[in-house]
């Protein structure tokens, strides 16, 4: 038997019923995170050698593509600057701690679609029928945008940042020996930041449905939004203009897409209200 109260079958629930339902959503989510974290923890070689340490090696996919692009633009020129640094662990329990924390973060990333689905199951019964109808596919689109953001962060934003920071020197006599925690922190921050930034269209969708934002407001403040996007790109990327531009371009495109989403939301809401007035 399902211990969770059936929200879809009940019109009204008490405060304790809501707490009970929320408790089981949290328990199932926690179990999913633990299961995936354990699987990732046991896949140590793939997690670190192939995934986490991939951007630290010259044979990483992004660097090979940068090299090919450089050859296309200038056949006689050298490849793009290659990474050249040493990763070190400076504490006794550093590698074990990084193994556990990295497995946990990866477990959350892998279970993100399921976590959002559990959240949506809890929120959905409180919506009006037309709100449920208009929000169909929310879990799918949120998951797709998050995955696209993670892939963009891992294969584009993070490697460019790591390449720039690892190759930057103030004097040729100084050798870059990067701490393991610093390297993983840079990689995860860049990747996760892009994953959440790519949720902009869905955030605008829900704000437009709530009447908190309109396409006119977004158009009027477009220039201000671009400045904010540039600031965010400067925060999550190193002080390298090319990296900031590469991160800024897709976010600006997502902002333009969000304007069209807000316009479509208002058009659909207007059509629904007109239909209700006609039938009343």
PDB file of C-alpha atoms in Angstrom:
ATOM      1  CA  UNK A   1       0.000   0.000   0.000  1.00  0.00           C
ATOM      2  CA  UNK A   2       1.112   3.542  -0.716  1.00  0.00           C
ATOM      3  CA  UNK A   3       1.669   5.342   2.624  1.00  0.00           C
ATOM      4  CA  UNK A   4       1.386   8.726   0.929  1.00  0.00           C
ATOM      5  CA  UNK A   5      -2.072  10.334   0.967  1.00  0.00           C
ATOM      6  CA  UNK A   6      -3.496  10.463  -2.534  1.00  0.00           C
ATOM      7  CA  UNK A   7      -3.436  14.175  -3.344  1.00  0.00           C
ATOM      8  CA  UNK A   8      -5.172  13.687  -6.673  1.00  0.00           C
ATOM      9  CA  UNK A   9      -8.165  11.998  -5.040  1.00  0.00           C
ATOM     10  CA  UNK A  10      -8.681  14.565  -2.284  1.00  0.00           C
ATOM     11  CA  UNK A  11     -10.141  18.036  -2.778  1.00  0.00           C
ATOM     12  CA  UNK A  12      -9.047  19.304   0.623  1.00  0.00           C
ATOM     13  CA  UNK A  13      -6.303  18.186   2.952  1.00  0.00           C
ATOM     14  CA  UNK A  14      -5.445  19.232   6.469  1.00  0.00           C
ATOM     15  CA  UNK A  15      -2.095  20.782   7.365  1.00  0.00           C
ATOM     16  CA  UNK A  16      -0.923  17.478   8.855  1.00  0.00           C
ATOM     17  CA  UNK A  17      -1.950  15.629   5.678  1.00  0.00           C
ATOM     18  CA  UNK A  18       0.198  18.028   3.650  1.00  0.00           C
ATOM     19  CA  UNK A  19       3.123  17.454   6.008  1.00  0.00           C
ATOM     20  CA  UNK A  20       2.689  13.691   5.709  1.00  0.00           C
ATOM     21  CA  UNK A  21       2.614  13.899   1.915  1.00  0.00           C
ATOM     22  CA  UNK A  22       5.678  16.164   1.893  1.00  0.00           C
ATOM     23  CA  UNK A  23       7.502  13.777   4.235  1.00  0.00           C
ATOM     24  CA  UNK A  24       7.099  10.858   1.841  1.00  0.00           C
ATOM     25  CA  UNK A  25       8.158  12.978  -1.135  1.00  0.00           C
ATOM     26  CA  UNK A  26      11.318  13.919   0.783  1.00  0.00           C
ATOM     27  CA  UNK A  27      11.969  10.309   1.839  1.00  0.00           C
ATOM     28  CA  UNK A  28      11.667   8.994  -1.734  1.00  0.00           C
ATOM     29  CA  UNK A  29      13.903  11.799  -2.993  1.00  0.00           C
ATOM     30  CA  UNK A  30      16.507  11.078  -0.313  1.00  0.00           C
ATOM     31  CA  UNK A  31      16.476   7.368  -1.170  1.00  0.00           C
ATOM     32  CA  UNK A  32      17.009   8.162  -4.862  1.00  0.00           C
ATOM     33  CA  UNK A  33      19.940  10.462  -4.038  1.00  0.00           C
ATOM     34  CA  UNK A  34      21.535   7.834  -1.767  1.00  0.00           C
ATOM     35  CA  UNK A  35      21.151   5.100  -4.397  1.00  0.00           C
ATOM     36  CA  UNK A  36      22.707   7.152  -7.201  1.00  0.00           C
ATOM     37  CA  UNK A  37      25.411   8.524  -4.897  1.00  0.00           C
ATOM     38  CA  UNK A  38      26.349   4.961  -3.950  1.00  0.00           C
ATOM     39  CA  UNK A  39      26.480   3.878  -7.595  1.00  0.00           C
ATOM     40  CA  UNK A  40      28.700   6.843  -8.469  1.00  0.00           C
ATOM     41  CA  UNK A  41      30.901   6.228  -5.395  1.00  0.00           C
ATOM     42  CA  UNK A  42      31.528   2.656  -6.534  1.00  0.00           C
ATOM     43  CA  UNK A  43      32.414   3.899 -10.041  1.00  0.00           C
ATOM     44  CA  UNK A  44      35.521   5.698  -8.806  1.00  0.00           C
ATOM     45  CA  UNK A  45      37.667   5.224 -11.918  1.00  0.00           C
ATOM     46  CA  UNK A  46      35.035   6.619 -14.270  1.00  0.00           C
ATOM     47  CA  UNK A  47      34.062   9.426 -11.888  1.00  0.00           C
ATOM     48  CA  UNK A  48      37.564  10.796 -11.434  1.00  0.00           C
ATOM     49  CA  UNK A  49      39.741   9.616 -14.310  1.00  0.00           C
ATOM     50  CA  UNK A  50      37.213  10.059 -17.110  1.00  0.00           C
ATOM     51  CA  UNK A  51      34.764  12.654 -15.792  1.00  0.00           C
ATOM     52  CA  UNK A  52      36.306  14.983 -13.212  1.00  0.00           C
ATOM     53  CA  UNK A  53      39.926  14.887 -14.366  1.00  0.00           C
ATOM     54  CA  UNK A  54      38.999  14.862 -18.061  1.00  0.00           C
ATOM     55  CA  UNK A  55      39.285  18.667 -18.494  1.00  0.00           C
ATOM     56  CA  UNK A  56      42.748  18.560 -16.910  1.00  0.00           C
ATOM     57  CA  UNK A  57      44.209  16.492 -19.756  1.00  0.00           C
ATOM     58  CA  UNK A  58      45.174  17.596 -23.252  1.00  0.00           C
ATOM     59  CA  UNK A  59      43.166  14.782 -24.895  1.00  0.00           C
ATOM     60  CA  UNK A  60      39.860  16.130 -23.546  1.00  0.00           C
ATOM     61  CA  UNK A  61      37.168  16.445 -26.220  1.00  0.00           C
ATOM     62  CA  UNK A  62      36.889  20.229 -25.958  1.00  0.00           C
ATOM     63  CA  UNK A  63      40.623  20.789 -26.393  1.00  0.00           C
ATOM     64  CA  UNK A  64      40.731  18.470 -29.394  1.00  0.00           C
ATOM     65  CA  UNK A  65      37.847  20.373 -31.000  1.00  0.00           C
ATOM     66  CA  UNK A  66      39.601  23.688 -30.245  1.00  0.00           C
ATOM     67  CA  UNK A  67      42.721  22.316 -31.923  1.00  0.00           C
ATOM     68  CA  UNK A  68      40.774  21.250 -35.016  1.00  0.00           C
ATOM     69  CA  UNK A  69      39.055  24.634 -35.173  1.00  0.00           C
ATOM     70  CA  UNK A  70      42.418  26.373 -34.915  1.00  0.00           C
ATOM     71  CA  UNK A  71      43.765  24.257 -37.762  1.00  0.00           C
ATOM     72  CA  UNK A  72      40.773  25.152 -39.928  1.00  0.00           C
ATOM     73  CA  UNK A  73      41.312  28.864 -39.314  1.00  0.00           C
ATOM     74  CA  UNK A  74      45.079  28.670 -39.667  1.00  0.00           C
ATOM     75  CA  UNK A  75      46.416  25.368 -41.099  1.00  0.00           C
ATOM     76  CA  UNK A  76      50.030  26.351 -40.437  1.00  0.00           C
ATOM     77  CA  UNK A  77      49.411  27.600 -36.925  1.00  0.00           C
ATOM     78  CA  UNK A  78      49.783  25.692 -33.654  1.00  0.00           C
ATOM     79  CA  UNK A  79      46.879  24.192 -31.744  1.00  0.00           C
ATOM     80  CA  UNK A  80      45.118  26.151 -29.058  1.00  0.00           C
ATOM     81  CA  UNK A  81      47.104  26.478 -25.847  1.00  0.00           C
ATOM     82  CA  UNK A  82      47.125  23.192 -23.993  1.00  0.00           C
ATOM     83  CA  UNK A  83      46.616  22.697 -20.277  1.00  0.00           C
ATOM     84  CA  UNK A  84      49.785  22.112 -18.302  1.00  0.00           C
ATOM     85  CA  UNK A  85      49.471  21.807 -14.536  1.00  0.00           C
ATOM     86  CA  UNK A  86      49.761  19.314 -11.708  1.00  0.00           C
ATOM     87  CA  UNK A  87      46.887  18.452  -9.364  1.00  0.00           C
ATOM     88  CA  UNK A  88      47.945  17.763  -5.797  1.00  0.00           C
ATOM     89  CA  UNK A  89      46.255  16.581  -2.627  1.00  0.00           C
ATOM     90  CA  UNK A  90      47.628  18.341   0.470  1.00  0.00           C
ATOM     91  CA  UNK A  91      45.592  16.815   3.297  1.00  0.00           C
ATOM     92  CA  UNK A  92      45.533  13.302   4.746  1.00  0.00           C
ATOM     93  CA  UNK A  93      41.816  12.722   4.138  1.00  0.00           C
ATOM     94  CA  UNK A  94      41.572  15.014   1.118  1.00  0.00           C
ATOM     95  CA  UNK A  95      41.069  12.356  -1.537  1.00  0.00           C
ATOM     96  CA  UNK A  96      38.504  10.439   0.515  1.00  0.00           C
ATOM     97  CA  UNK A  97      36.590  13.636   1.286  1.00  0.00           C
ATOM     98  CA  UNK A  98      36.626  14.631  -2.390  1.00  0.00           C
ATOM     99  CA  UNK A  99      35.472  11.134  -3.357  1.00  0.00           C
ATOM    100  CA  UNK A 100      32.476  11.348  -1.024  1.00  0.00           C
ATOM    101  CA  UNK A 101      31.507  14.951  -1.826  1.00  0.00           C
ATOM    102  CA  UNK A 102      31.949  14.489  -5.586  1.00  0.00           C
ATOM    103  CA  UNK A 103      29.828  11.329  -5.511  1.00  0.00           C
ATOM    104  CA  UNK A 104      27.107  13.191  -3.610  1.00  0.00           C
ATOM    105  CA  UNK A 105      27.079  16.119  -6.062  1.00  0.00           C
ATOM    106  CA  UNK A 106      27.001  13.750  -9.025  1.00  0.00           C
ATOM    107  CA  UNK A 107      24.204  11.795  -7.364  1.00  0.00           C
ATOM    108  CA  UNK A 108      22.117  14.966  -7.066  1.00  0.00           C
ATOM    109  CA  UNK A 109      22.797  15.874 -10.706  1.00  0.00           C
ATOM    110  CA  UNK A 110      21.705  12.436 -11.895  1.00  0.00           C
ATOM    111  CA  UNK A 111      18.551  12.455  -9.773  1.00  0.00           C
ATOM    112  CA  UNK A 112      17.599  16.078 -10.541  1.00  0.00           C
ATOM    113  CA  UNK A 113      14.777  15.128 -12.967  1.00  0.00           C
ATOM    114  CA  UNK A 114      13.315  12.749 -10.385  1.00  0.00           C
ATOM    115  CA  UNK A 115      13.706  15.313  -7.576  1.00  0.00           C
ATOM    116  CA  UNK A 116      11.844  17.910  -9.602  1.00  0.00           C
ATOM    117  CA  UNK A 117       9.183  15.327 -10.472  1.00  0.00           C
ATOM    118  CA  UNK A 118       8.613  14.648  -6.775  1.00  0.00           C
ATOM    119  CA  UNK A 119       8.343  18.383  -6.127  1.00  0.00           C
ATOM    120  CA  UNK A 120       5.902  18.721  -9.015  1.00  0.00           C
ATOM    121  CA  UNK A 121       3.760  15.867  -7.667  1.00  0.00           C
ATOM    122  CA  UNK A 122       3.479  17.735  -4.376  1.00  0.00           C
ATOM    123  CA  UNK A 123       2.625  21.102  -5.960  1.00  0.00           C
ATOM    124  CA  UNK A 124       0.400  19.923  -8.812  1.00  0.00           C
ATOM    125  CA  UNK A 125      -2.757  19.089  -6.786  1.00  0.00           C
ATOM    126  CA  UNK A 126      -2.903  22.679  -5.559  1.00  0.00           C
ATOM    127  CA  UNK A 127      -3.170  24.077  -9.084  1.00  0.00           C
ATOM    128  CA  UNK A 128      -6.359  24.929 -10.936  1.00  0.00           C
ATOM    129  CA  UNK A 129      -7.335  22.593 -13.811  1.00  0.00           C
ATOM    130  CA  UNK A 130      -6.285  25.121 -16.477  1.00  0.00           C
ATOM    131  CA  UNK A 131      -2.959  25.645 -14.678  1.00  0.00           C
ATOM    132  CA  UNK A 132      -2.321  21.897 -14.732  1.00  0.00           C
ATOM    133  CA  UNK A 133      -3.225  21.813 -18.418  1.00  0.00           C
ATOM    134  CA  UNK A 134      -0.901  24.691 -19.289  1.00  0.00           C
ATOM    135  CA  UNK A 135       1.943  23.276 -17.191  1.00  0.00           C
ATOM    136  CA  UNK A 136       2.021  19.846 -18.781  1.00  0.00           C
ATOM    137  CA  UNK A 137       5.529  18.812 -19.705  1.00  0.00           C
ATOM    138  CA  UNK A 138       7.098  21.064 -17.048  1.00  0.00           C
ATOM    139  CA  UNK A 139       9.193  18.218 -15.629  1.00  0.00           C
ATOM    140  CA  UNK A 140      10.425  17.262 -19.097  1.00  0.00           C
ATOM    141  CA  UNK A 141      11.393  20.780 -20.124  1.00  0.00           C
ATOM    142  CA  UNK A 142      13.027  21.603 -16.793  1.00  0.00           C
ATOM    143  CA  UNK A 143      15.071  18.390 -17.034  1.00  0.00           C
ATOM    144  CA  UNK A 144      16.087  19.035 -20.647  1.00  0.00           C
ATOM    145  CA  UNK A 145      17.197  22.607 -19.910  1.00  0.00           C
ATOM    146  CA  UNK A 146      19.145  21.454 -16.845  1.00  0.00           C
ATOM    147  CA  UNK A 147      20.913  18.713 -18.799  1.00  0.00           C
ATOM    148  CA  UNK A 148      21.753  21.130 -21.638  1.00  0.00           C
ATOM    149  CA  UNK A 149      23.155  23.585 -19.115  1.00  0.00           C
ATOM    150  CA  UNK A 150      25.245  20.870 -17.434  1.00  0.00           C
ATOM    151  CA  UNK A 151      26.636  19.726 -20.791  1.00  0.00           C
ATOM    152  CA  UNK A 152      27.416  23.308 -21.819  1.00  0.00           C
ATOM    153  CA  UNK A 153      29.126  23.980 -18.494  1.00  0.00           C
ATOM    154  CA  UNK A 154      31.148  20.764 -18.559  1.00  0.00           C
ATOM    155  CA  UNK A 155      32.239  20.805 -22.204  1.00  0.00           C
ATOM    156  CA  UNK A 156      32.500  24.554 -22.838  1.00  0.00           C
ATOM    157  CA  UNK A 157      32.524  26.890 -19.838  1.00  0.00           C
ATOM    158  CA  UNK A 158      34.534  24.777 -17.375  1.00  0.00           C
ATOM    159  CA  UNK A 159      37.312  23.674 -19.801  1.00  0.00           C
ATOM    160  CA  UNK A 160      37.829  27.260 -20.995  1.00  0.00           C
ATOM    161  CA  UNK A 161      38.074  28.472 -17.418  1.00  0.00           C
ATOM    162  CA  UNK A 162      40.416  25.669 -16.370  1.00  0.00           C
ATOM    163  CA  UNK A 163      42.573  26.190 -19.459  1.00  0.00           C
ATOM    164  CA  UNK A 164      42.874  29.920 -18.809  1.00  0.00           C
ATOM    165  CA  UNK A 165      43.488  29.723 -15.063  1.00  0.00           C
ATOM    166  CA  UNK A 166      45.923  26.786 -15.291  1.00  0.00           C
ATOM    167  CA  UNK A 167      47.996  28.391 -18.031  1.00  0.00           C
ATOM    168  CA  UNK A 168      48.059  31.886 -16.527  1.00  0.00           C
ATOM    169  CA  UNK A 169      51.391  32.775 -14.941  1.00  0.00           C
ATOM    170  CA  UNK A 170      52.960  35.932 -13.584  1.00  0.00           C
ATOM    171  CA  UNK A 171      56.466  34.546 -14.035  1.00  0.00           C
ATOM    172  CA  UNK A 172      57.899  31.585 -15.953  1.00  0.00           C
ATOM    173  CA  UNK A 173      59.712  30.346 -12.832  1.00  0.00           C
ATOM    174  CA  UNK A 174      56.430  29.666 -11.019  1.00  0.00           C
ATOM    175  CA  UNK A 175      54.923  26.230 -11.603  1.00  0.00           C
ATOM    176  CA  UNK A 176      51.160  25.734 -11.276  1.00  0.00           C
ATOM    177  CA  UNK A 177      50.426  22.963  -8.790  1.00  0.00           C
ATOM    178  CA  UNK A 178      46.677  23.068  -8.266  1.00  0.00           C
ATOM    179  CA  UNK A 179      45.054  21.774  -5.096  1.00  0.00           C
ATOM    180  CA  UNK A 180      42.534  18.987  -5.743  1.00  0.00           C
ATOM    181  CA  UNK A 181      39.791  20.777  -3.823  1.00  0.00           C
ATOM    182  CA  UNK A 182      40.354  24.006  -5.779  1.00  0.00           C
ATOM    183  CA  UNK A 183      40.194  22.180  -9.110  1.00  0.00           C
ATOM    184  CA  UNK A 184      37.000  20.269  -8.293  1.00  0.00           C
ATOM    185  CA  UNK A 185      35.407  23.401  -6.834  1.00  0.00           C
ATOM    186  CA  UNK A 186      36.064  25.313 -10.076  1.00  0.00           C
ATOM    187  CA  UNK A 187      34.720  22.464 -12.208  1.00  0.00           C
ATOM    188  CA  UNK A 188      31.544  21.911 -10.181  1.00  0.00           C
ATOM    189  CA  UNK A 189      30.819  25.634  -9.749  1.00  0.00           C
ATOM    190  CA  UNK A 190      31.066  26.300 -13.481  1.00  0.00           C
ATOM    191  CA  UNK A 191      29.047  23.234 -14.457  1.00  0.00           C
ATOM    192  CA  UNK A 192      26.246  23.593 -11.921  1.00  0.00           C
ATOM    193  CA  UNK A 193      25.989  27.351 -12.478  1.00  0.00           C
ATOM    194  CA  UNK A 194      25.341  26.789 -16.171  1.00  0.00           C
ATOM    195  CA  UNK A 195      22.822  24.067 -15.344  1.00  0.00           C
ATOM    196  CA  UNK A 196      20.736  26.437 -13.226  1.00  0.00           C
ATOM    197  CA  UNK A 197      21.193  29.475 -15.491  1.00  0.00           C
ATOM    198  CA  UNK A 198      19.755  27.478 -18.391  1.00  0.00           C
ATOM    199  CA  UNK A 199      16.488  27.206 -16.425  1.00  0.00           C
ATOM    200  CA  UNK A 200      15.744  30.846 -17.289  1.00  0.00           C
ATOM    201  CA  UNK A 201      12.960  30.052 -19.832  1.00  0.00           C
ATOM    202  CA  UNK A 202      11.064  27.887 -17.332  1.00  0.00           C
ATOM    203  CA  UNK A 203      11.471  30.485 -14.576  1.00  0.00           C
ATOM    204  CA  UNK A 204      10.040  33.128 -16.901  1.00  0.00           C
ATOM    205  CA  UNK A 205       7.209  30.754 -17.846  1.00  0.00           C
ATOM    206  CA  UNK A 206       6.077  30.315 -14.246  1.00  0.00           C
ATOM    207  CA  UNK A 207       6.516  34.031 -13.449  1.00  0.00           C
ATOM    208  CA  UNK A 208       4.449  34.914 -16.518  1.00  0.00           C
ATOM    209  CA  UNK A 209       1.750  32.432 -15.476  1.00  0.00           C
ATOM    210  CA  UNK A 210       1.659  34.110 -12.057  1.00  0.00           C
ATOM    211  CA  UNK A 211       1.349  37.530 -13.680  1.00  0.00           C
ATOM    212  CA  UNK A 212       4.607  38.741 -12.153  1.00  0.00           C
ATOM    213  CA  UNK A 213       6.324  39.444 -15.464  1.00  0.00           C
ATOM    214  CA  UNK A 214       5.251  40.471 -18.961  1.00  0.00           C
ATOM    215  CA  UNK A 215       7.007  40.433 -22.349  1.00  0.00           C
ATOM    216  CA  UNK A 216       6.840  44.255 -22.431  1.00  0.00           C
ATOM    217  CA  UNK A 217       8.750  44.511 -19.148  1.00  0.00           C
ATOM    218  CA  UNK A 218      11.379  42.083 -20.429  1.00  0.00           C
ATOM    219  CA  UNK A 219      11.751  44.081 -23.650  1.00  0.00           C
ATOM    220  CA  UNK A 220      12.030  47.407 -21.843  1.00  0.00           C
ATOM    221  CA  UNK A 221      14.695  46.056 -19.498  1.00  0.00           C
ATOM    222  CA  UNK A 222      16.514  44.010 -22.141  1.00  0.00           C
ATOM    223  CA  UNK A 223      19.660  46.168 -21.933  1.00  0.00           C
ATOM    224  CA  UNK A 224      19.654  45.950 -18.156  1.00  0.00           C
ATOM    225  CA  UNK A 225      19.223  42.182 -18.380  1.00  0.00           C
ATOM    226  CA  UNK A 226      22.206  41.903 -20.732  1.00  0.00           C
ATOM    227  CA  UNK A 227      24.334  43.836 -18.232  1.00  0.00           C
ATOM    228  CA  UNK A 228      23.210  41.473 -15.453  1.00  0.00           C
ATOM    229  CA  UNK A 229      24.008  38.484 -17.662  1.00  0.00           C
ATOM    230  CA  UNK A 230      27.484  39.895 -18.323  1.00  0.00           C
ATOM    231  CA  UNK A 231      28.028  40.327 -14.590  1.00  0.00           C
ATOM    232  CA  UNK A 232      26.907  36.745 -13.914  1.00  0.00           C
ATOM    233  CA  UNK A 233      29.193  35.486 -16.682  1.00  0.00           C
ATOM    234  CA  UNK A 234      32.073  37.474 -15.164  1.00  0.00           C
ATOM    235  CA  UNK A 235      31.405  35.914 -11.756  1.00  0.00           C
ATOM    236  CA  UNK A 236      31.255  32.280 -12.901  1.00  0.00           C
ATOM    237  CA  UNK A 237      34.096  32.556 -15.440  1.00  0.00           C
ATOM    238  CA  UNK A 238      37.708  33.665 -15.092  1.00  0.00           C
ATOM    239  CA  UNK A 239      38.743  37.204 -16.107  1.00  0.00           C
ATOM    240  CA  UNK A 240      38.975  36.126 -19.720  1.00  0.00           C
ATOM    241  CA  UNK A 241      36.886  38.055 -22.244  1.00  0.00           C
ATOM    242  CA  UNK A 242      36.493  35.126 -24.628  1.00  0.00           C
ATOM    243  CA  UNK A 243      35.160  32.840 -21.874  1.00  0.00           C
ATOM    244  CA  UNK A 244      32.718  35.491 -20.698  1.00  0.00           C
ATOM    245  CA  UNK A 245      31.411  36.041 -24.227  1.00  0.00           C
ATOM    246  CA  UNK A 246      31.006  32.299 -24.826  1.00  0.00           C
ATOM    247  CA  UNK A 247      28.924  31.992 -21.645  1.00  0.00           C
ATOM    248  CA  UNK A 248      26.986  35.210 -22.303  1.00  0.00           C
ATOM    249  CA  UNK A 249      25.804  34.347 -25.834  1.00  0.00           C
ATOM    250  CA  UNK A 250      23.614  31.299 -24.978  1.00  0.00           C
ATOM    251  CA  UNK A 251      22.147  33.049 -21.918  1.00  0.00           C
ATOM    252  CA  UNK A 252      21.181  36.089 -24.026  1.00  0.00           C
ATOM    253  CA  UNK A 253      19.564  33.729 -26.537  1.00  0.00           C
ATOM    254  CA  UNK A 254      17.668  32.078 -23.681  1.00  0.00           C
ATOM    255  CA  UNK A 255      16.510  35.529 -22.558  1.00  0.00           C
ATOM    256  CA  UNK A 256      15.155  36.259 -26.033  1.00  0.00           C
ATOM    257  CA  UNK A 257      13.430  32.870 -26.019  1.00  0.00           C
ATOM    258  CA  UNK A 258      11.963  33.723 -22.613  1.00  0.00           C
ATOM    259  CA  UNK A 259      10.394  36.901 -24.040  1.00  0.00           C
ATOM    260  CA  UNK A 260       8.591  34.804 -26.635  1.00  0.00           C
ATOM    261  CA  UNK A 261       7.519  32.334 -23.962  1.00  0.00           C
ATOM    262  CA  UNK A 262       6.053  35.158 -21.860  1.00  0.00           C
ATOM    263  CA  UNK A 263       4.214  36.461 -24.934  1.00  0.00           C
ATOM    264  CA  UNK A 264       2.806  32.993 -25.670  1.00  0.00           C
ATOM    265  CA  UNK A 265       1.675  32.601 -22.049  1.00  0.00           C
ATOM    266  CA  UNK A 266      -0.227  35.874 -22.166  1.00  0.00           C
ATOM    267  CA  UNK A 267      -1.794  34.998 -25.523  1.00  0.00           C
ATOM    268  CA  UNK A 268      -2.992  31.645 -24.195  1.00  0.00           C
ATOM    269  CA  UNK A 269      -4.345  33.199 -21.000  1.00  0.00           C
ATOM    270  CA  UNK A 270      -6.211  35.848 -23.001  1.00  0.00           C
ATOM    271  CA  UNK A 271      -7.744  33.200 -25.263  1.00  0.00           C
ATOM    272  CA  UNK A 272      -8.812  31.135 -22.242  1.00  0.00           C
ATOM    273  CA  UNK A 273     -10.447  34.132 -20.546  1.00  0.00           C
ATOM    274  CA  UNK A 274     -12.279  35.075 -23.746  1.00  0.00           C
ATOM    275  CA  UNK A 275     -13.554  31.522 -24.053  1.00  0.00           C
ATOM    276  CA  UNK A 276     -14.780  31.521 -20.468  1.00  0.00           C
ATOM    277  CA  UNK A 277     -16.557  34.849 -20.968  1.00  0.00           C
ATOM    278  CA  UNK A 278     -18.181  33.575 -24.145  1.00  0.00           C
ATOM    279  CA  UNK A 279     -19.440  30.405 -22.443  1.00  0.00           C
ATOM    280  CA  UNK A 280     -20.689  32.206 -19.340  1.00  0.00           C
TER     281      UNK A 280
END
